[in-house]
Coordinates of N, CA, C and O in Angstrom, one line a residue:
M1 N 61.7 37.5 -65.0 CA 61.0 37.0 -63.8 C 59.6 36.6 -64.1 O 58.9 37.4 -64.7
Q2 N 59.2 35.4 -63.7 CA 57.8 35.0 -63.9 C 56.9 35.7 -62.9 O 57.2 35.8 -61.7
Q3 N 55.8 36.3 -63.4 CA 55.0 37.1 -62.5 C 53.6 36.4 -62.4 O 52.7 37.0 -61.8
R4 N 53.4 35.2 -62.9 CA 52.1 34.6 -62.8 C 52.4 33.1 -62.5 O 53.2 32.5 -63.1
L5 N 51.6 32.6 -61.5 CA 51.7 31.1 -61.3 C 51.0 30.4 -62.4 O 50.0 30.8 -62.9
T6 N 51.6 29.3 -62.7 CA 50.9 28.4 -63.7 C 50.2 27.3 -63.0 O 50.3 27.1 -61.7
Y7 N 49.4 26.6 -63.7 CA 48.6 25.5 -63.1 C 49.6 24.5 -62.4 O 49.3 24.0 -61.3
E8 N 50.7 24.2 -63.0 CA 51.7 23.3 -62.4 C 52.3 23.9 -61.1 O 52.8 23.1 -60.3
D9 N 52.4 25.2 -60.9 CA 53.0 25.8 -59.8 C 52.1 25.6 -58.5 O 52.6 25.7 -57.4
V10 N 50.8 25.5 -58.7 CA 49.9 25.4 -57.5 C 49.8 24.0 -57.1 O 49.0 23.2 -57.7
T11 N 50.5 23.7 -56.0 CA 50.5 22.3 -55.5 C 50.4 22.4 -54.0 O 50.7 23.4 -53.4
G12 N 49.9 21.3 -53.4 CA 49.9 21.3 -51.9 C 48.6 21.9 -51.4 O 47.6 21.9 -52.1
V13 N 48.7 22.3 -50.1 CA 47.5 22.9 -49.5 C 47.6 24.4 -49.3 O 48.5 24.9 -48.7
Y14 N 46.6 25.1 -49.9 CA 46.5 26.5 -49.8 C 45.4 26.8 -48.9 O 44.2 26.5 -49.2
G15 N 45.6 27.3 -47.7 CA 44.6 27.6 -46.8 C 44.1 29.0 -46.8 O 44.9 29.9 -46.8
I16 N 42.8 29.2 -46.9 CA 42.2 30.5 -46.8 C 42.0 30.8 -45.4 O 41.2 30.2 -44.7
M17 N 42.8 31.8 -44.9 CA 42.7 32.1 -43.4 C 41.6 33.1 -43.1 O 41.4 34.1 -43.8
A18 N 40.8 32.8 -42.1 CA 39.8 33.7 -41.6 C 40.4 34.8 -40.9 O 41.6 34.7 -40.5
T19 N 39.7 35.9 -40.8 CA 40.2 37.1 -40.1 C 39.6 37.2 -38.7 O 38.4 37.4 -38.6
P20 N 40.4 36.9 -37.6 CA 39.8 36.9 -36.3 C 39.4 38.3 -35.9 O 40.0 39.3 -36.1
A21 N 38.2 38.4 -35.2 CA 37.7 39.6 -34.7 C 38.0 39.8 -33.3 O 38.1 38.8 -32.5
T22 N 38.0 41.1 -32.8 CA 38.1 41.4 -31.4 C 36.8 41.1 -30.7 O 35.8 40.9 -31.4
P23 N 36.8 41.0 -29.4 CA 35.5 40.7 -28.7 C 34.4 41.7 -29.0 O 33.2 41.4 -29.0
D24 N 34.7 43.0 -29.4 CA 33.7 44.0 -29.8 C 33.5 44.0 -31.3 O 32.9 45.0 -31.8
G25 N 33.9 43.0 -32.0 CA 33.8 43.0 -33.4 C 32.4 43.2 -34.0 O 32.2 43.6 -35.1
D26 N 31.4 42.9 -33.2 CA 30.0 43.0 -33.6 C 29.4 44.4 -33.3 O 28.3 44.7 -33.6
D27 N 30.2 45.2 -32.6 CA 29.7 46.5 -32.2 C 29.9 47.5 -33.4 O 31.0 47.7 -33.8
V28 N 28.8 48.1 -33.8 CA 28.9 49.1 -34.9 C 29.8 50.3 -34.6 O 30.2 51.0 -35.5
D29 N 30.1 50.5 -33.4 CA 30.9 51.7 -33.0 C 32.4 51.3 -32.8 O 33.2 52.2 -32.5
A30 N 32.7 50.0 -33.0 CA 34.1 49.6 -32.9 C 34.9 50.3 -34.0 O 34.5 50.3 -35.1
E31 N 36.1 50.8 -33.6 CA 36.9 51.5 -34.6 C 37.9 50.6 -35.3 O 38.3 50.9 -36.4
F32 N 38.3 49.5 -34.6 CA 39.2 48.5 -35.2 C 38.9 47.2 -34.6 O 39.0 47.0 -33.4
A33 N 38.4 46.3 -35.4 CA 37.8 45.0 -34.9 C 38.6 43.8 -35.4 O 38.0 42.7 -35.3
V34 N 39.8 43.9 -35.8 CA 40.6 42.8 -36.2 C 41.6 42.4 -35.0 O 42.3 43.3 -34.6
D35 N 41.5 41.2 -34.5 CA 42.4 40.8 -33.5 C 43.8 40.4 -34.1 O 43.9 39.3 -34.6
L36 N 44.7 41.3 -34.1 CA 46.0 41.1 -34.7 C 46.8 40.0 -34.0 O 47.5 39.2 -34.7
A37 N 46.7 40.0 -32.7 CA 47.5 38.9 -32.0 C 47.0 37.5 -32.3 O 47.8 36.6 -32.6
E38 N 45.7 37.4 -32.4 CA 45.1 36.1 -32.8 C 45.4 35.8 -34.3 O 45.7 34.6 -34.7
S39 N 45.5 36.8 -35.1 CA 45.8 36.7 -36.5 C 47.2 36.1 -36.6 O 47.5 35.2 -37.4
R40 N 48.2 36.7 -35.9 CA 49.5 36.2 -35.9 C 49.7 34.8 -35.4 O 50.4 34.0 -36.0
R41 N 48.9 34.5 -34.3 CA 49.0 33.1 -33.8 C 48.4 32.1 -34.8 O 49.0 31.1 -35.0
G42 N 47.3 32.5 -35.4 CA 46.8 31.6 -36.4 C 47.7 31.4 -37.6 O 47.8 30.2 -38.1
A43 N 48.3 32.4 -38.1 CA 49.3 32.3 -39.2 C 50.5 31.4 -38.8 O 50.9 30.5 -39.6
E44 N 51.0 31.6 -37.6 CA 52.1 30.8 -37.1 C 51.7 29.3 -37.0 O 52.4 28.4 -37.4
A45 N 50.5 29.1 -36.5 CA 50.0 27.7 -36.4 C 49.9 27.0 -37.8 O 50.3 25.8 -37.9
L46 N 49.4 27.7 -38.7 CA 49.3 27.2 -40.1 C 50.6 26.8 -40.7 O 50.8 25.7 -41.2
V47 N 51.6 27.7 -40.5 CA 53.0 27.4 -41.0 C 53.5 26.2 -40.2 O 54.1 25.3 -40.9
E48 N 53.4 26.2 -38.9 CA 54.0 25.1 -38.1 C 53.3 23.8 -38.5 O 53.9 22.7 -38.4
D49 N 52.0 23.8 -38.9 CA 51.3 22.6 -39.2 C 51.6 22.1 -40.7 O 51.1 21.1 -41.1
G50 N 52.4 22.9 -41.4 CA 52.8 22.4 -42.7 C 52.0 22.9 -43.9 O 52.1 22.3 -45.0
I51 N 51.3 24.0 -43.8 CA 50.5 24.6 -44.9 C 51.5 24.9 -46.0 O 52.6 25.3 -45.7
D52 N 51.1 24.9 -47.3 CA 52.0 25.2 -48.4 C 51.9 26.7 -48.8 O 52.8 27.2 -49.4
A53 N 50.7 27.3 -48.5 CA 50.5 28.7 -48.7 C 49.3 29.2 -47.9 O 48.4 28.4 -47.6
I54 N 49.3 30.5 -47.6 CA 48.2 31.1 -46.9 C 47.5 32.2 -47.8 O 48.2 33.0 -48.4
M55 N 46.2 32.1 -47.9 CA 45.5 33.1 -48.7 C 44.6 33.9 -47.7 O 44.1 33.4 -46.8
L56 N 44.5 35.2 -48.0 CA 43.8 36.1 -47.1 C 42.7 36.8 -47.8 O 42.7 37.1 -49.0
N57 N 41.7 37.1 -47.0 CA 40.6 38.0 -47.5 C 39.9 37.5 -48.7 O 39.7 38.2 -49.7
G58 N 39.5 36.2 -48.7 CA 38.9 35.6 -49.8 C 37.4 35.5 -49.6 O 36.7 36.5 -49.2
S59 N 36.8 34.4 -49.8 CA 35.4 34.2 -49.8 C 34.7 34.2 -48.5 O 33.5 34.0 -48.4
F60 N 35.4 34.4 -47.4 CA 34.8 34.5 -46.1 C 34.1 35.8 -45.9 O 33.4 36.0 -44.9
G61 N 34.4 36.8 -46.8 CA 33.7 38.0 -46.8 C 34.5 39.2 -46.3 O 34.1 40.3 -46.3
E62 N 35.7 39.0 -45.8 CA 36.5 40.1 -45.2 C 36.8 41.2 -46.3 O 37.0 42.3 -45.9
A63 N 37.0 40.8 -47.5 CA 37.3 41.8 -48.5 C 36.3 42.9 -48.5 O 36.6 44.1 -48.7
A64 N 35.0 42.6 -48.3 CA 33.9 43.5 -48.3 C 33.6 44.1 -47.0 O 32.9 45.1 -46.9
T65 N 34.1 43.5 -45.9 CA 33.6 44.0 -44.6 C 34.7 44.6 -43.7 O 34.3 45.3 -42.8
L66 N 35.9 44.5 -44.0 CA 37.0 45.1 -43.3 C 37.1 46.6 -43.7 O 36.9 46.9 -44.9
T67 N 37.4 47.5 -42.7 CA 37.8 48.8 -43.1 C 39.1 48.8 -43.8 O 39.9 47.8 -43.7
E68 N 39.5 49.9 -44.4 CA 40.8 49.9 -45.1 C 41.9 49.7 -44.1 O 42.9 49.0 -44.4
A69 N 41.8 50.4 -42.9 CA 42.9 50.2 -41.9 C 43.0 48.8 -41.4 O 44.1 48.3 -41.2
E70 N 41.8 48.1 -41.2 CA 41.8 46.7 -40.8 C 42.4 45.8 -41.8 O 43.3 45.0 -41.5
W71 N 42.0 46.0 -43.1 CA 42.6 45.2 -44.2 C 44.1 45.3 -44.3 O 44.8 44.3 -44.4
R72 N 44.6 46.5 -44.2 CA 46.0 46.8 -44.4 C 46.8 46.2 -43.2 O 47.8 45.5 -43.3
A73 N 46.3 46.4 -42.0 CA 47.0 45.9 -40.8 C 47.0 44.4 -40.7 O 48.0 43.8 -40.4
F74 N 45.9 43.8 -41.1 CA 45.8 42.3 -41.1 C 46.8 41.7 -42.2 O 47.5 40.8 -41.9
T75 N 46.7 42.3 -43.4 CA 47.6 41.8 -44.4 C 49.1 41.9 -44.0 O 49.8 41.0 -44.2
K76 N 49.4 43.1 -43.5 CA 50.8 43.3 -43.1 C 51.2 42.4 -42.0 O 52.3 41.8 -42.0
A77 N 50.3 42.2 -41.0 CA 50.6 41.3 -39.9 C 50.9 39.9 -40.3 O 51.8 39.2 -39.8
I78 N 50.1 39.4 -41.3 CA 50.3 38.0 -41.7 C 51.6 37.8 -42.5 O 52.4 36.9 -42.3
V79 N 51.8 38.8 -43.4 CA 53.0 38.7 -44.2 C 54.3 38.8 -43.3 O 55.2 38.0 -43.5
R80 N 54.3 39.6 -42.4 CA 55.4 39.8 -41.5 C 55.6 38.5 -40.6 O 56.7 38.1 -40.3
T81 N 54.5 38.0 -40.1 CA 54.5 36.8 -39.3 C 55.1 35.6 -40.0 O 56.0 34.9 -39.5
V82 N 54.6 35.4 -41.2 CA 55.0 34.3 -42.0 C 56.5 34.4 -42.5 O 57.2 33.5 -42.6
D83 N 56.9 35.7 -42.8 CA 58.3 36.0 -43.1 C 58.9 35.1 -44.1 O 60.0 34.6 -44.0
G84 N 58.2 34.9 -45.2 CA 58.7 34.1 -46.3 C 58.8 32.6 -46.2 O 59.2 31.9 -47.1
R85 N 58.3 32.1 -45.1 CA 58.4 30.6 -44.9 C 57.4 29.9 -45.8 O 57.7 28.8 -46.2
V86 N 56.3 30.5 -46.1 CA 55.3 30.0 -47.1 C 54.8 31.2 -47.9 O 54.8 32.3 -47.4
P87 N 54.3 31.0 -49.1 CA 53.8 32.2 -49.8 C 52.5 32.7 -49.2 O 51.7 31.9 -48.6
V88 N 52.3 34.0 -49.2 CA 51.1 34.6 -48.7 C 50.4 35.3 -49.9 O 51.0 36.1 -50.6
I89 N 49.2 34.9 -50.2 CA 48.4 35.4 -51.3 C 47.3 36.3 -50.7 O 46.5 35.8 -50.0
A90 N 47.5 37.6 -51.0 CA 46.6 38.6 -50.4 C 45.4 38.8 -51.3 O 45.5 38.9 -52.5
G91 N 44.2 39.0 -50.7 CA 43.0 39.3 -51.5 C 42.7 40.8 -51.4 O 42.2 41.3 -50.4
P92 N 42.9 41.5 -52.5 CA 42.8 43.0 -52.5 C 41.4 43.5 -53.0 O 41.2 44.7 -53.1
L93 N 40.5 42.6 -53.3 CA 39.3 43.0 -54.0 C 38.4 44.0 -53.2 O 38.2 43.8 -52.0
T94 N 37.9 45.0 -54.0 CA 36.9 45.9 -53.5 C 35.9 46.1 -54.6 O 36.0 45.4 -55.6
L95 N 35.0 47.0 -54.4 CA 33.9 47.2 -55.4 C 34.3 48.2 -56.4 O 33.5 48.6 -57.2
N96 N 35.6 48.7 -56.3 CA 36.0 49.6 -57.4 C 37.5 49.3 -57.7 O 38.3 48.9 -56.9
T97 N 37.8 49.6 -59.0 CA 39.1 49.2 -59.5 C 40.2 50.0 -58.8 O 41.3 49.5 -58.5
R98 N 40.0 51.3 -58.6 CA 41.1 52.1 -58.0 C 41.5 51.6 -56.7 O 42.7 51.5 -56.4
T99 N 40.6 51.3 -55.8 CA 41.0 50.8 -54.4 C 41.6 49.4 -54.5 O 42.5 49.1 -53.8
T100 N 41.1 48.6 -55.4 CA 41.7 47.3 -55.6 C 43.1 47.4 -56.0 O 44.0 46.7 -55.5
I101 N 43.4 48.3 -56.9 CA 44.8 48.5 -57.4 C 45.6 49.0 -56.2 O 46.8 48.6 -56.0
E102 N 45.1 50.0 -55.4 CA 45.8 50.5 -54.3 C 46.2 49.4 -53.3 O 47.3 49.3 -52.8
R103 N 45.2 48.5 -53.0 CA 45.4 47.4 -52.1 C 46.4 46.4 -52.7 O 47.3 45.9 -52.0
A104 N 46.3 46.1 -54.0 CA 47.3 45.2 -54.6 C 48.7 45.8 -54.5 O 49.7 45.0 -54.2
T105 N 48.9 47.1 -54.7 CA 50.2 47.7 -54.6 C 50.7 47.6 -53.2 O 51.8 47.3 -52.9
F106 N 49.8 47.9 -52.2 CA 50.2 47.8 -50.8 C 50.6 46.3 -50.5 O 51.6 46.1 -49.8
A107 N 49.8 45.3 -50.9 CA 50.2 43.9 -50.6 C 51.6 43.6 -51.2 O 52.4 43.0 -50.6
R108 N 51.8 44.1 -52.4 CA 53.1 43.8 -53.0 C 54.2 44.5 -52.2 O 55.2 43.9 -51.9
D109 N 54.0 45.7 -51.8 CA 55.0 46.5 -51.1 C 55.3 46.0 -49.7 O 56.4 46.1 -49.2
V110 N 54.3 45.3 -49.0 CA 54.6 44.7 -47.7 C 55.2 43.3 -47.9 O 55.5 42.7 -46.9
G111 N 55.2 42.8 -49.1 CA 55.9 41.5 -49.3 C 55.0 40.3 -49.6 O 55.4 39.1 -49.6
A112 N 53.7 40.5 -49.9 CA 52.8 39.4 -50.3 C 53.4 38.8 -51.6 O 53.9 39.5 -52.4
D113 N 53.2 37.5 -51.7 CA 53.7 36.8 -52.8 C 52.8 36.7 -54.0 O 53.2 36.4 -55.1
G114 N 51.5 37.0 -53.8 CA 50.6 37.0 -54.9 C 49.3 37.6 -54.5 O 49.1 38.1 -53.4
L115 N 48.3 37.6 -55.4 CA 47.0 38.2 -55.2 C 45.9 37.2 -55.5 O 46.0 36.4 -56.4
L116 N 44.9 37.2 -54.6 CA 43.7 36.4 -54.7 C 42.7 37.2 -55.4 O 42.1 38.1 -54.8
L117 N 42.5 37.0 -56.7 CA 41.5 37.9 -57.4 C 40.4 37.1 -57.9 O 40.5 35.8 -58.1
G118 N 39.3 37.7 -58.2 CA 38.1 37.1 -58.7 C 37.5 37.9 -59.8 O 37.8 39.0 -60.1
R119 N 36.5 37.3 -60.5 CA 35.8 38.0 -61.6 C 35.0 39.1 -60.9 O 34.4 38.9 -59.8
P120 N 34.8 40.2 -61.6 CA 33.8 41.3 -61.1 C 32.5 40.7 -61.0 O 32.0 40.0 -61.9
M121 N 31.8 40.9 -59.9 CA 30.5 40.3 -59.6 C 29.4 41.0 -60.3 O 28.3 40.4 -60.4
W122 N 29.6 42.1 -60.8 CA 28.5 42.9 -61.4 C 28.3 42.7 -62.9 O 27.4 43.2 -63.5
C123 N 29.2 41.9 -63.5 CA 29.0 41.6 -64.9 C 29.5 40.2 -65.2 O 30.4 39.7 -64.5
Q124 N 28.9 39.6 -66.2 CA 29.3 38.3 -66.6 C 30.5 38.4 -67.6 O 30.4 39.0 -68.6
L125 N 31.6 37.7 -67.3 CA 32.7 37.6 -68.2 C 33.1 36.2 -68.4 O 33.1 35.4 -67.4
G126 N 33.4 35.8 -69.6 CA 33.9 34.5 -69.9 C 35.4 34.4 -69.5 O 36.0 35.4 -69.1
P127 N 35.9 33.2 -69.4 CA 37.3 33.0 -69.0 C 38.3 33.9 -69.8 O 39.2 34.4 -69.3
E128 N 38.1 34.0 -71.1 CA 39.0 34.8 -71.9 C 39.0 36.2 -71.6 O 40.0 36.9 -71.5
A129 N 37.8 36.8 -71.3 CA 37.7 38.2 -71.0 C 38.3 38.5 -69.6 O 38.9 39.5 -69.3
T130 N 38.1 37.5 -68.7 CA 38.6 37.7 -67.3 C 40.1 37.6 -67.4 O 40.8 38.4 -66.7
Y131 N 40.7 36.7 -68.1 CA 42.2 36.6 -68.2 C 42.8 37.9 -68.7 O 43.7 38.4 -68.3

């Protein structure tokens, strides 16, 4: 089984989906600030509009700003909403390797099709070292 996409595999439109916030999302006392209903609606609209894949928690900043519960609920909601109609690429990055691995495992276990990963921001690595 191939476990890595090749350059030739990545075709079409891969949309990085923003994470919708609840109306109290800017309140520091909010305990859960991800609007899951709007998240599901957005994912459904992307699929209906013909997107080729959905990517989550990328460079919009959610990887660093969501709580663990929010990240997990959002990831699971999108994977379940899409239900295999298009690939879902989950962004599990955190500032430590252990939590990133835990998130990657969670994403795999709920059915995400791949991971959106980046180079560690605290050290410079060339492409060979990153690979």
